[in-house]
CSV table of C-alpha atoms in Angstrom, one decimal:
chain,number,residue,atom,x,y,z
A,963,MET,CA,5.9,-27.1,-85.2
A,964,MET,CA,4.1,-24.9,-87.6
A,965,MET,CA,0.6,-24.5,-86.5
A,966,HIS,CA,-2.1,-24.2,-89.1
A,967,LYS,CA,-4.1,-21.0,-88.8
A,968,ARG,CA,-7.3,-20.1,-90.5
A,969,LYS,CA,-7.8,-23.3,-92.4
A,970,TYR,CA,-11.4,-22.5,-93.3
A,971,PRO,CA,-11.3,-19.6,-95.7
A,972,VAL,CA,-15.0,-19.1,-95.7
A,973,LEU,CA,-15.7,-19.6,-92.1
A,974,LEU,CA,-12.5,-18.6,-90.2
A,975,GLY,CA,-11.6,-15.8,-92.7
A,976,ALA,CA,-15.0,-14.3,-91.9
A,977,ALA,CA,-14.1,-14.9,-88.3
A,978,GLY,CA,-11.0,-12.9,-88.4
A,979,LEU,CA,-13.2,-9.9,-89.8
A,980,THR,CA,-15.9,-10.4,-87.5
A,981,LEU,CA,-13.5,-10.3,-84.6
A,982,LEU,CA,-12.9,-6.8,-85.7
A,983,THR,CA,-16.5,-5.7,-85.3
A,984,GLY,CA,-16.7,-6.5,-81.6
A,985,CYS,CA,-20.3,-7.6,-81.7
A,986,THR,CA,-21.7,-10.3,-79.2
A,987,ALA,CA,-24.3,-12.9,-80.0
A,988,PRO,CA,-27.4,-12.5,-77.8
A,989,HIS,CA,-27.9,-15.1,-75.0
A,990,SER,CA,-30.4,-15.3,-72.4
A,991,ALA,CA,-29.1,-14.2,-69.1
A,992,PRO,CA,-30.1,-17.4,-67.1
A,993,ALA,CA,-28.1,-19.6,-69.6
A,994,ALA,CA,-25.0,-17.4,-69.9
A,995,VAL,CA,-21.6,-18.3,-68.5
A,996,PRO,CA,-19.5,-15.4,-67.7
A,997,THR,CA,-16.2,-15.4,-69.4
A,998,VAL,CA,-14.4,-15.2,-66.0
A,999,MET,CA,-16.0,-18.7,-65.1
A,1000,GLN,CA,-15.0,-20.6,-68.2
A,1001,VAL,CA,-12.6,-23.3,-67.7
A,1002,VAL,CA,-10.1,-25.6,-69.7
A,1003,GLY,CA,-11.6,-28.8,-71.1
A,1004,THR,CA,-15.1,-27.4,-71.9
A,1005,CYS,CA,-16.5,-27.7,-75.4
A,1006,HIS,CA,-18.8,-25.4,-77.3
A,1007,THR,CA,-21.1,-25.5,-80.2
A,1008,PHE,CA,-23.0,-22.8,-82.2
A,1009,ARG,CA,-26.2,-22.8,-83.9
A,1010,THR,CA,-25.0,-20.8,-86.7
A,1011,GLN,CA,-21.8,-19.6,-88.5
A,1012,GLN,CA,-22.5,-16.1,-87.3
A,1013,GLU,CA,-22.7,-17.2,-83.7
A,1014,MET,CA,-19.3,-19.0,-84.2
A,1015,VAL,CA,-17.4,-16.1,-85.4
A,1016,GLN,CA,-18.3,-13.7,-82.7
A,1017,PRO,CA,-15.3,-12.7,-80.6
A,1018,SER,CA,-17.0,-13.3,-77.3
A,1019,ASP,CA,-19.0,-16.5,-76.2
A,1020,ILE,CA,-20.8,-16.7,-73.0
A,1021,ALA,CA,-23.2,-19.6,-74.1
A,1022,PRO,CA,-23.1,-22.6,-71.8
A,1023,PRO,CA,-20.7,-25.3,-72.8
A,1024,VAL,CA,-21.9,-28.7,-74.1
A,1025,PRO,CA,-20.6,-32.3,-73.1
A,1026,CYS,CA,-17.5,-33.1,-75.1
A,1027,GLY,CA,-19.0,-36.5,-75.9
A,1028,ARG,CA,-21.8,-34.7,-78.0
A,1029,PRO,CA,-21.3,-32.8,-81.3
A,1030,HIS,CA,-19.4,-29.6,-80.8
A,1031,ARG,CA,-17.2,-27.2,-82.7
A,1032,THR,CA,-14.5,-26.0,-80.3
A,1033,GLU,CA,-12.7,-27.1,-77.1
A,1034,THR,CA,-11.1,-24.7,-74.6
A,1035,TYR,CA,-7.6,-25.8,-74.0
A,1036,ARG,CA,-6.2,-22.9,-72.1
A,1037,VAL,CA,-7.6,-20.0,-70.0
A,1038,LEU,CA,-5.2,-16.9,-69.6
A,1039,SER,CA,-5.4,-13.1,-68.7
A,1040,PHE,CA,-4.9,-10.0,-70.6
A,1041,GLU,CA,-1.7,-8.4,-69.2
A,1042,GLY,CA,0.4,-5.4,-69.7
A,1043,ALA,CA,-0.7,-2.1,-71.4
A,1044,ILE,CA,-3.8,-3.7,-73.1
A,1045,ALA,CA,-5.2,-4.8,-69.8
A,1046,ALA,CA,-5.1,-1.2,-68.5
A,1047,HIS,CA,-7.7,0.0,-71.0
A,1048,GLY,CA,-10.9,0.9,-69.4
A,1049,LYS,CA,-12.8,0.3,-72.6
A,1050,ARG,CA,-12.3,-2.7,-74.6
A,1051,PRO,CA,-9.3,-1.9,-77.0
A,1052,ASP,CA,-9.5,-1.7,-80.7
A,1053,PRO,CA,-10.4,-4.9,-82.5
A,1054,GLU,CA,-7.1,-5.1,-84.3
A,1055,GLN,CA,-5.3,-4.9,-80.9
A,1056,MET,CA,-7.5,-7.4,-79.3
A,1057,ALA,CA,-7.1,-9.9,-82.2
A,1058,ALA,CA,-3.3,-9.7,-82.5
A,1059,TYR,CA,-2.8,-10.0,-78.9
A,1060,ALA,CA,-5.2,-12.8,-78.3
A,1061,GLN,CA,-3.9,-14.8,-81.2
A,1062,GLU,CA,-0.3,-14.4,-80.0
A,1063,ARG,CA,-1.0,-15.5,-76.4
A,1064,CYS,CA,-3.2,-18.5,-77.4
A,1065,ASP,CA,-1.1,-19.9,-80.2
A,1066,ASP,CA,1.5,-21.9,-78.0
A,1067,ALA,CA,2.5,-24.9,-80.1
A,1068,LYS,CA,4.2,-26.6,-77.1
A,1069,VAL,CA,1.0,-26.3,-74.8
A,1070,ILE,CA,-1.3,-27.4,-77.7
A,1071,LYS,CA,0.6,-30.5,-78.3
A,1072,GLN,CA,0.8,-31.4,-74.7
A,1073,TYR,CA,-2.9,-30.9,-74.4
A,1074,LEU,CA,-3.7,-33.0,-77.5
A,1075,GLY,CA,-1.2,-35.8,-76.4
A,1076,ALA,CA,0.8,-35.4,-79.7
A,1077,GLY,CA,4.0,-37.1,-80.1
A,1078,PRO,CA,7.0,-35.4,-81.6
A,1079,ARG,CA,6.3,-36.6,-85.1
A,1080,ASP,CA,2.5,-36.1,-85.0
A,1081,THR,CA,1.3,-33.3,-87.2
A,1082,VAL,CA,-1.2,-31.0,-85.4
A,1083,ALA,CA,-3.7,-29.3,-87.7
A,1084,PHE,CA,-6.0,-27.8,-85.2
A,1085,THR,CA,-6.7,-24.1,-85.4
A,1086,VAL,CA,-6.4,-21.7,-82.5
A,1087,TRP,CA,-9.5,-19.6,-81.8
A,1088,PRO,CA,-9.5,-16.9,-79.0
A,1089,ARG,CA,-12.5,-15.8,-77.1
A,1090,VAL,CA,-12.4,-12.4,-75.4
A,1091,PRO,CA,-14.8,-10.7,-72.7
A,1092,THR,CA,-17.8,-9.0,-74.0
A,1093,ARG,CA,-17.6,-5.2,-74.0
A,1094,ALA,CA,-19.7,-5.0,-70.7
A,1095,GLU,CA,-17.5,-7.6,-69.0
A,1096,TRP,CA,-14.4,-5.6,-70.0
A,1097,ALA,CA,-15.9,-2.4,-68.7
A,1098,MET,CA,-16.5,-4.3,-65.3
A,1099,GLY,CA,-12.7,-5.2,-65.1
A,1100,VAL,CA,-13.0,-8.8,-66.6
A,1101,ARG,CA,-9.6,-9.6,-68.3
A,1102,THR,CA,-10.0,-13.4,-69.0
A,1103,LEU,CA,-8.8,-14.7,-72.3
A,1104,ARG,CA,-10.2,-18.2,-73.5
A,1105,CYS,CA,-8.3,-20.1,-75.9
A,1106,ASP,CA,-10.1,-22.7,-78.0
A,1107,LEU,CA,-9.1,-25.2,-80.4
A,1108,VAL,CA,-10.9,-25.8,-83.8
A,1109,PRO,CA,-10.4,-29.3,-85.2
A,1110,PRO,CA,-9.4,-29.7,-88.9
A,1111,VAL,CA,-12.8,-31.3,-89.9
A,1112,ARG,CA,-13.6,-30.3,-93.5
A,1113,GLU,CA,-16.8,-29.6,-95.3
A,1114,ALA,CA,-18.9,-28.7,-92.2
A,1115,LYS,CA,-21.7,-26.3,-93.0
A,1116,ASN,CA,-21.5,-24.2,-89.8
A,1117,GLY,CA,-17.9,-24.9,-88.7
A,1118,PRO,CA,-16.0,-28.1,-87.7
A,1119,LEU,CA,-18.0,-30.7,-85.8
A,1120,VAL,CA,-16.6,-33.7,-83.6
A,1121,SER,CA,-18.1,-35.8,-80.9
A,1122,PHE,CA,-15.1,-36.6,-78.8
A,1123,PRO,CA,-12.8,-34.7,-76.4
A,1124,ALA,CA,-9.5,-33.1,-78.0
A,1125,ARG,CA,-7.6,-33.7,-74.8
A,1126,ASP,CA,-5.1,-36.5,-75.4
A,1127,VAL,CA,-7.0,-37.3,-78.6
A,1128,MET,CA,-3.6,-38.0,-80.6
A,1129,LYS,CA,-3.1,-41.0,-78.4
A,1130,LYS,CA,-6.2,-42.6,-79.7
A,1131,PRO,CA,-7.3,-44.2,-82.9
A,1132,GLN,CA,-10.1,-41.7,-83.3
A,1133,SER,CA,-7.4,-39.0,-83.8
A,1134,SER,CA,-7.6,-40.1,-87.5
A,1135,ALA,CA,-10.6,-37.7,-87.8
A,1136,VAL,CA,-8.2,-34.8,-86.9
A,1137,ARG,CA,-5.0,-35.8,-88.5
A,1138,GLN,CA,-3.8,-34.6,-91.8
A,1139,CYS,CA,-3.6,-37.0,-94.6
A,1140,GLU,CA,-3.6,-36.8,-98.5
A,1141,ARG,CA,-5.2,-38.6,-101.4
A,1142,GLY,CA,-3.1,-37.7,-104.3
A,1143,SER,CA,-2.9,-33.9,-104.2
A,1144,THR,CA,-6.0,-33.5,-102.1
A,1145,VAL,CA,-5.7,-33.0,-98.4
A,1146,VAL,CA,-8.1,-35.0,-96.3
A,1147,THR,CA,-8.4,-36.0,-92.7
A,1148,CYS,CA,-7.0,-39.6,-92.1
A,1149,ASP,CA,-10.5,-41.1,-91.3
A,1150,HIS,CA,-11.1,-40.9,-95.3
A,1151,PRO,CA,-9.4,-43.0,-97.9
A,1152,HIS,CA,-5.9,-41.7,-98.4
A,1153,ASP,CA,-2.4,-42.8,-99.7
A,1154,ARG,CA,-0.2,-40.6,-97.6
A,1155,GLU,CA,-0.1,-39.5,-93.9
A,1156,GLU,CA,1.8,-36.4,-92.8
A,1157,VAL,CA,4.8,-36.9,-90.5
A,1158,ALA,CA,5.9,-33.7,-88.6
A,1159,VAL,CA,9.3,-33.2,-90.0
A,1160,TRP,CA,10.9,-30.9,-92.6
A,1161,LEU,CA,14.3,-31.6,-94.1
A,1162,ASN,CA,16.7,-29.5,-96.2
A,1163,LEU,CA,18.7,-31.6,-98.8
A,1164,ASP,CA,22.4,-30.8,-99.5
A,1165,GLY,CA,22.7,-27.9,-102.0
A,1166,ALA,CA,25.2,-29.8,-103.9
A,1167,LEU,CA,22.9,-32.8,-104.6
A,1168,ARG,CA,21.7,-33.5,-108.2
A,1169,PHE,CA,18.0,-33.3,-108.8
A,1170,GLU,CA,17.9,-37.0,-109.9
A,1171,GLU,CA,19.2,-38.0,-106.6
A,1172,ALA,CA,16.7,-36.0,-104.5
A,1173,GLU,CA,13.9,-38.6,-104.1
A,1174,THR,CA,16.2,-41.4,-103.1
A,1175,THR,CA,18.1,-39.2,-100.7
A,1176,ALA,CA,15.0,-37.8,-99.2
A,1177,THR,CA,13.4,-41.3,-98.7
A,1178,LYS,CA,16.6,-42.4,-96.9
A,1179,GLN,CA,16.7,-39.3,-94.7
A,1180,CYS,CA,13.0,-39.3,-93.8
A,1181,GLY,CA,13.2,-43.0,-92.9
A,1182,PRO,CA,14.3,-42.5,-89.1
A,1183,PHE,CA,11.5,-40.0,-88.5
A,1184,VAL,CA,8.8,-42.1,-90.2
A,1185,GLU,CA,9.9,-45.0,-88.0
A,1186,GLU,CA,9.6,-42.7,-84.9
A,1187,PHE,CA,6.1,-41.8,-86.0
A,1188,LEU,CA,5.2,-45.5,-86.5
A,1189,ARG,CA,7.1,-46.6,-83.5
A,1190,THR,CA,8.3,-49.6,-85.3
A,1191,LYS,CA,10.9,-50.5,-87.9
A,1192,LEU,CA,9.8,-50.1,-91.6
A,1193,SER,CA,11.2,-53.6,-92.2
A,1194,ARG,CA,8.5,-54.9,-89.9
A,1195,VAL,CA,5.7,-53.4,-92.0
A,1196,PRO,CA,6.7,-54.2,-95.6
A,1197,THR,CA,3.2,-52.9,-96.8
A,1198,LEU,CA,4.3,-49.4,-95.8
A,1199,THR,CA,6.9,-47.0,-97.3
A,1200,VAL,CA,8.4,-43.7,-96.9
A,1201,LYS,CA,6.5,-41.1,-99.0
A,1202,ALA,CA,8.8,-37.9,-99.2
A,1203,ARG,CA,7.5,-34.7,-101.0
A,1204,THR,CA,10.5,-33.4,-102.9
A,1205,PRO,CA,10.8,-30.0,-104.8
A,1206,SER,CA,9.6,-30.2,-108.4
A,1207,SER,CA,12.3,-29.7,-111.2
A,1208,ASP,CA,11.3,-26.0,-111.3
A,1209,GLU,CA,11.6,-25.4,-107.7
A,1210,TRP,CA,14.9,-27.4,-107.7
A,1211,ALA,CA,16.3,-24.9,-110.3
A,1212,LYS,CA,15.3,-22.0,-108.1
A,1213,GLY,CA,17.2,-23.5,-105.1
A,1214,VAL,CA,14.5,-25.1,-103.2
A,1215,ARG,CA,15.7,-28.0,-101.1
A,1216,THR,CA,12.9,-28.5,-98.5
A,1217,VAL,CA,11.5,-32.0,-98.0
A,1218,LYS,CA,8.2,-33.0,-96.4
A,1219,CYS,CA,8.3,-36.5,-95.0
A,1220,GLY,CA,5.3,-38.8,-94.9
A,1221,VAL,CA,4.2,-42.5,-94.9
A,1222,GLY,CA,1.8,-44.5,-96.8
A,1223,PRO,CA,1.0,-47.9,-98.6
A,1224,ALA,CA,3.9,-49.4,-100.7
A,1225,ASN,CA,1.4,-50.3,-103.4
A,1226,PRO,CA,0.9,-47.1,-105.3
A,1227,ALA,CA,-2.7,-48.0,-106.0
A,1228,ALA,CA,-3.7,-48.7,-102.5
A,1229,THR,CA,-5.4,-46.4,-100.0
A,1230,ILE,CA,-6.0,-46.7,-96.3
A,1231,VAL,CA,-8.5,-45.4,-93.7
A,1232,GLY,CA,-7.3,-44.5,-90.3
A,1233,THR,CA,-4.0,-43.2,-88.8
A,1234,LEU,CA,-0.7,-45.0,-89.0
A,1235,SER,CA,0.6,-43.2,-85.9
A,1236,GLY,CA,2.2,-45.6,-83.3
A,1237,SER,CA,1.0,-43.6,-80.4
A,1238,ALA,CA,-2.6,-43.7,-81.6
A,1239,LYS,CA,-2.2,-47.5,-81.8
A,1240,GLY,CA,-0.8,-47.8,-78.1
A,1241,ARG,CA,2.8,-48.5,-79.0
A,1242,VAL,CA,5.4,-47.0,-76.7
């Protein structure tokens, strides 16, 4: 599975740069929750974009049933040479180490309750100890997930827990769909939902055969996603993204599988995932 990183070019791109500054947002001491005391399953919100993009966060968590912007899915420790630094290491080192440790696709999918054909579009967002905490020996690394909610003024905002969300209908708010060429979350009208599989067509295949072949090859994976046979849902069809003629001429043979309404003029709202509908 390929995780989507930095999906918010204004917000998260700024975050990547701000992580390199090493500043920490001010919080009153009584309300602070030290990094070492933070736990999996807690949710977090931020009053401003500036607060969200800080590398450290010791503000108290909020209930996951209330509006929030990130959720902690894993708590680790800095290890090895980087942990031996008495002073918090250079921002570039911290960012690279934290991102690599936190971005574990298998663990993320397990936490979200995602099935093998569920596309996961959450962004990984590490939180590191403050400079003062690091100097006192704290080496806790908090790994947060940022939902793929779009057009949020100060960052993504949801009002439900991320844990096992992919097993529920409300996951449509964090699943990736398309309306035409525009990527949307599946709680908006769309005509195609992503299925987590990429295929490579036979290099000897003719371009005119690509769409038919791709549709046939994507079929079993789409049925695995739906957890039912396509013959039982005639209103749905495989929607494979095949290379353009120019791409084909350059040797591209990659196919991206998807599913959507058989009626090309139709749109739907909500996910088609079988696991989200309780099918086993």
